[in-house]
Amino acid sequence: TRGGYSYLDSHGLVQNVNYVSDDVNGFRVAASNLPLGRVTPQEDEPAVAHEKAKAVAALHQAAVLEAAEAAVVHANNVVPEPVHLQAPSGPGAVAHPPAYVAEVHSTPAPVLV
């Protein structure tokens, strides 16, 4: 499959796109609006670099202080002692109302001869 199209972009420039697709190489595009490559990052101004360094140092110092506080063991004077409790046993003091029981009547089954 081969194809192509052109369009007018937002800056008023004509952009051309051509594409090819096959079983060997897949889908490929050649266009005038594709990015040219990797943009290298711009270096920070000296004042910005200084403030970044101060912020990183402050974060590092805060992490060190937090780790130091977490490492401190606070002693207490609580001594564990076993607790001996005896659960009450025997009949309970709560009287429950009797459950309803229907009378049962029995009748002999008929005998088949």
PDB file of C-alpha atoms in Angstrom:
ATOM      1  CA  THR A   1       0.000   0.000   0.000  1.00  0.00           C
ATOM      2  CA  ARG A   2       1.271   3.445  -0.904  1.00  0.00           C
ATOM      3  CA  GLY A   3      -0.293   6.803  -0.306  1.00  0.00           C
ATOM      4  CA  GLY A   4       0.178  10.403   0.563  1.00  0.00           C
ATOM      5  CA  TYR A   5      -1.542  13.647   1.320  1.00  0.00           C
ATOM      6  CA  SER A   6      -0.825  17.337   1.871  1.00  0.00           C
ATOM      7  CA  TYR A   7      -2.367  19.850   4.234  1.00  0.00           C
ATOM      8  CA  LEU A   8      -1.987  23.460   5.321  1.00  0.00           C
ATOM      9  CA  ASP A   9      -0.765  23.656   8.929  1.00  0.00           C
ATOM     10  CA  SER A  10      -1.594  26.351  11.504  1.00  0.00           C
ATOM     11  CA  HIS A  11       1.400  28.461  10.376  1.00  0.00           C
ATOM     12  CA  GLY A  12       0.211  28.507   6.769  1.00  0.00           C
ATOM     13  CA  LEU A  13       2.857  26.037   5.553  1.00  0.00           C
ATOM     14  CA  VAL A  14       2.038  23.137   3.251  1.00  0.00           C
ATOM     15  CA  GLN A  15       2.940  19.841   4.922  1.00  0.00           C
ATOM     16  CA  ASN A  16       3.450  16.703   2.800  1.00  0.00           C
ATOM     17  CA  VAL A  17       3.064  13.144   4.082  1.00  0.00           C
ATOM     18  CA  ASN A  18       3.920   9.994   2.093  1.00  0.00           C
ATOM     19  CA  TYR A  19       3.514   6.494   3.478  1.00  0.00           C
ATOM     20  CA  VAL A  20       4.329   2.930   2.438  1.00  0.00           C
ATOM     21  CA  SER A  21       3.165  -0.302   4.023  1.00  0.00           C
ATOM     22  CA  ASP A  22       4.295  -3.825   3.176  1.00  0.00           C
ATOM     23  CA  ASP A  23       4.708  -7.269   4.756  1.00  0.00           C
ATOM     24  CA  VAL A  24       8.487  -6.951   5.110  1.00  0.00           C
ATOM     25  CA  ASN A  25       9.066  -3.502   6.654  1.00  0.00           C
ATOM     26  CA  GLY A  26       5.634  -2.632   8.042  1.00  0.00           C
ATOM     27  CA  PHE A  27       4.315   0.926   7.984  1.00  0.00           C
ATOM     28  CA  ARG A  28       6.766   3.739   7.124  1.00  0.00           C
ATOM     29  CA  VAL A  29       6.135   7.477   6.873  1.00  0.00           C
ATOM     30  CA  ALA A  30       8.112  10.253   5.197  1.00  0.00           C
ATOM     31  CA  ALA A  31       6.767  13.700   6.051  1.00  0.00           C
ATOM     32  CA  SER A  32       7.819  17.333   6.178  1.00  0.00           C
ATOM     33  CA  ASN A  33       6.355  17.849   9.663  1.00  0.00           C
ATOM     34  CA  LEU A  34       8.227  15.120  11.571  1.00  0.00           C
ATOM     35  CA  PRO A  35      10.527  16.123  14.447  1.00  0.00           C
ATOM     36  CA  LEU A  36      14.157  16.505  13.427  1.00  0.00           C
ATOM     37  CA  GLY A  37      15.733  14.775  16.383  1.00  0.00           C
ATOM     38  CA  ARG A  38      16.489  14.966  20.049  1.00  0.00           C
ATOM     39  CA  VAL A  39      16.506  18.413  21.583  1.00  0.00           C
ATOM     40  CA  THR A  40      19.421  18.969  23.946  1.00  0.00           C
ATOM     41  CA  PRO A  41      18.407  20.407  27.305  1.00  0.00           C
ATOM     42  CA  GLN A  42      19.291  24.011  27.955  1.00  0.00           C
ATOM     43  CA  GLU A  43      21.727  24.644  30.787  1.00  0.00           C
ATOM     44  CA  ASP A  44      20.400  26.434  33.843  1.00  0.00           C
ATOM     45  CA  GLU A  45      21.344  29.992  34.628  1.00  0.00           C
ATOM     46  CA  PRO A  46      23.817  30.244  37.538  1.00  0.00           C
ATOM     47  CA  ALA A  47      21.142  31.541  39.941  1.00  0.00           C
ATOM     48  CA  VAL A  48      18.780  28.691  39.025  1.00  0.00           C
ATOM     49  CA  ALA A  49      21.551  26.099  39.373  1.00  0.00           C
ATOM     50  CA  HIS A  50      22.420  27.532  42.810  1.00  0.00           C
ATOM     51  CA  GLU A  51      18.787  27.346  43.997  1.00  0.00           C
ATOM     52  CA  LYS A  52      18.454  23.781  42.676  1.00  0.00           C
ATOM     53  CA  ALA A  53      21.580  22.758  44.583  1.00  0.00           C
ATOM     54  CA  LYS A  54      20.225  24.373  47.769  1.00  0.00           C
ATOM     55  CA  ALA A  55      16.896  22.556  47.377  1.00  0.00           C
ATOM     56  CA  VAL A  56      18.596  19.187  46.853  1.00  0.00           C
ATOM     57  CA  ALA A  57      20.815  19.784  49.907  1.00  0.00           C
ATOM     58  CA  ALA A  58      17.770  20.706  52.026  1.00  0.00           C
ATOM     59  CA  LEU A  59      15.934  17.548  50.920  1.00  0.00           C
ATOM     60  CA  HIS A  60      18.984  15.446  51.716  1.00  0.00           C
ATOM     61  CA  GLN A  61      19.343  17.056  55.157  1.00  0.00           C
ATOM     62  CA  ALA A  62      15.651  16.467  55.908  1.00  0.00           C
ATOM     63  CA  ALA A  63      15.991  12.808  54.915  1.00  0.00           C
ATOM     64  CA  VAL A  64      19.049  12.411  57.159  1.00  0.00           C
ATOM     65  CA  LEU A  65      17.232  13.990  60.127  1.00  0.00           C
ATOM     66  CA  GLU A  66      14.152  11.844  59.582  1.00  0.00           C
ATOM     67  CA  ALA A  67      16.263   8.694  59.434  1.00  0.00           C
ATOM     68  CA  ALA A  68      18.106   9.720  62.606  1.00  0.00           C
ATOM     69  CA  GLU A  69      14.831  10.322  64.472  1.00  0.00           C
ATOM     70  CA  ALA A  70      13.515   6.947  63.361  1.00  0.00           C
ATOM     71  CA  ALA A  71      16.668   5.237  64.656  1.00  0.00           C
ATOM     72  CA  VAL A  72      16.317   6.628  68.208  1.00  0.00           C
ATOM     73  CA  VAL A  73      14.967   4.061  70.652  1.00  0.00           C
ATOM     74  CA  HIS A  74      12.881   5.526  73.452  1.00  0.00           C
ATOM     75  CA  ALA A  75      13.111   3.490  76.642  1.00  0.00           C
ATOM     76  CA  ASN A  76      10.109   3.211  78.925  1.00  0.00           C
ATOM     77  CA  ASN A  77       9.680   1.829  82.396  1.00  0.00           C
ATOM     78  CA  VAL A  78       6.797  -0.481  81.583  1.00  0.00           C
ATOM     79  CA  VAL A  79       7.539  -4.047  82.617  1.00  0.00           C
ATOM     80  CA  PRO A  80       5.364  -6.763  81.146  1.00  0.00           C
ATOM     81  CA  GLU A  81       3.555  -8.843  83.740  1.00  0.00           C
ATOM     82  CA  PRO A  82       1.309 -11.831  83.187  1.00  0.00           C
ATOM     83  CA  VAL A  83      -2.377 -11.207  83.732  1.00  0.00           C
ATOM     84  CA  HIS A  84      -4.223 -13.946  85.595  1.00  0.00           C
ATOM     85  CA  LEU A  85      -7.981 -13.813  85.257  1.00  0.00           C
ATOM     86  CA  GLN A  86     -10.399 -16.547  86.121  1.00  0.00           C
ATOM     87  CA  ALA A  87     -13.442 -16.815  83.964  1.00  0.00           C
ATOM     88  CA  PRO A  88     -16.649 -17.501  85.864  1.00  0.00           C
ATOM     89  CA  SER A  89     -17.868 -21.052  85.478  1.00  0.00           C
ATOM     90  CA  GLY A  90     -21.039 -22.834  86.446  1.00  0.00           C
ATOM     91  CA  PRO A  91     -24.684 -22.174  85.735  1.00  0.00           C
ATOM     92  CA  GLY A  92     -25.540 -18.722  84.619  1.00  0.00           C
ATOM     93  CA  ALA A  93     -27.804 -16.446  86.582  1.00  0.00           C
ATOM     94  CA  VAL A  94     -29.921 -15.561  83.561  1.00  0.00           C
ATOM     95  CA  ALA A  95     -33.297 -17.280  83.323  1.00  0.00           C
ATOM     96  CA  HIS A  96     -34.410 -17.958  79.784  1.00  0.00           C
ATOM     97  CA  PRO A  97     -38.104 -18.302  78.938  1.00  0.00           C
ATOM     98  CA  PRO A  98     -39.073 -21.847  77.955  1.00  0.00           C
ATOM     99  CA  ALA A  99     -39.169 -22.613  74.277  1.00  0.00           C
ATOM    100  CA  TYR A 100     -42.545 -23.365  72.690  1.00  0.00           C
ATOM    101  CA  VAL A 101     -43.122 -27.079  72.170  1.00  0.00           C
ATOM    102  CA  ALA A 102     -46.206 -28.278  70.300  1.00  0.00           C
ATOM    103  CA  GLU A 103     -48.007 -31.413  71.404  1.00  0.00           C
ATOM    104  CA  VAL A 104     -47.290 -34.464  69.293  1.00  0.00           C
ATOM    105  CA  HIS A 105     -50.112 -36.850  68.399  1.00  0.00           C
ATOM    106  CA  SER A 106     -49.290 -40.209  66.909  1.00  0.00           C
ATOM    107  CA  THR A 107     -51.649 -42.271  64.789  1.00  0.00           C
ATOM    108  CA  PRO A 108     -50.866 -45.832  63.671  1.00  0.00           C
ATOM    109  CA  ALA A 109     -50.437 -46.293  59.949  1.00  0.00           C
ATOM    110  CA  PRO A 110     -53.000 -48.467  58.145  1.00  0.00           C
ATOM    111  CA  VAL A 111     -51.962 -52.043  57.425  1.00  0.00           C
ATOM    112  CA  LEU A 112     -52.236 -53.150  53.801  1.00  0.00           C
ATOM    113  CA  VAL A 113     -53.126 -56.787  53.160  1.00  0.00           C
TER     114      VAL A 113
END
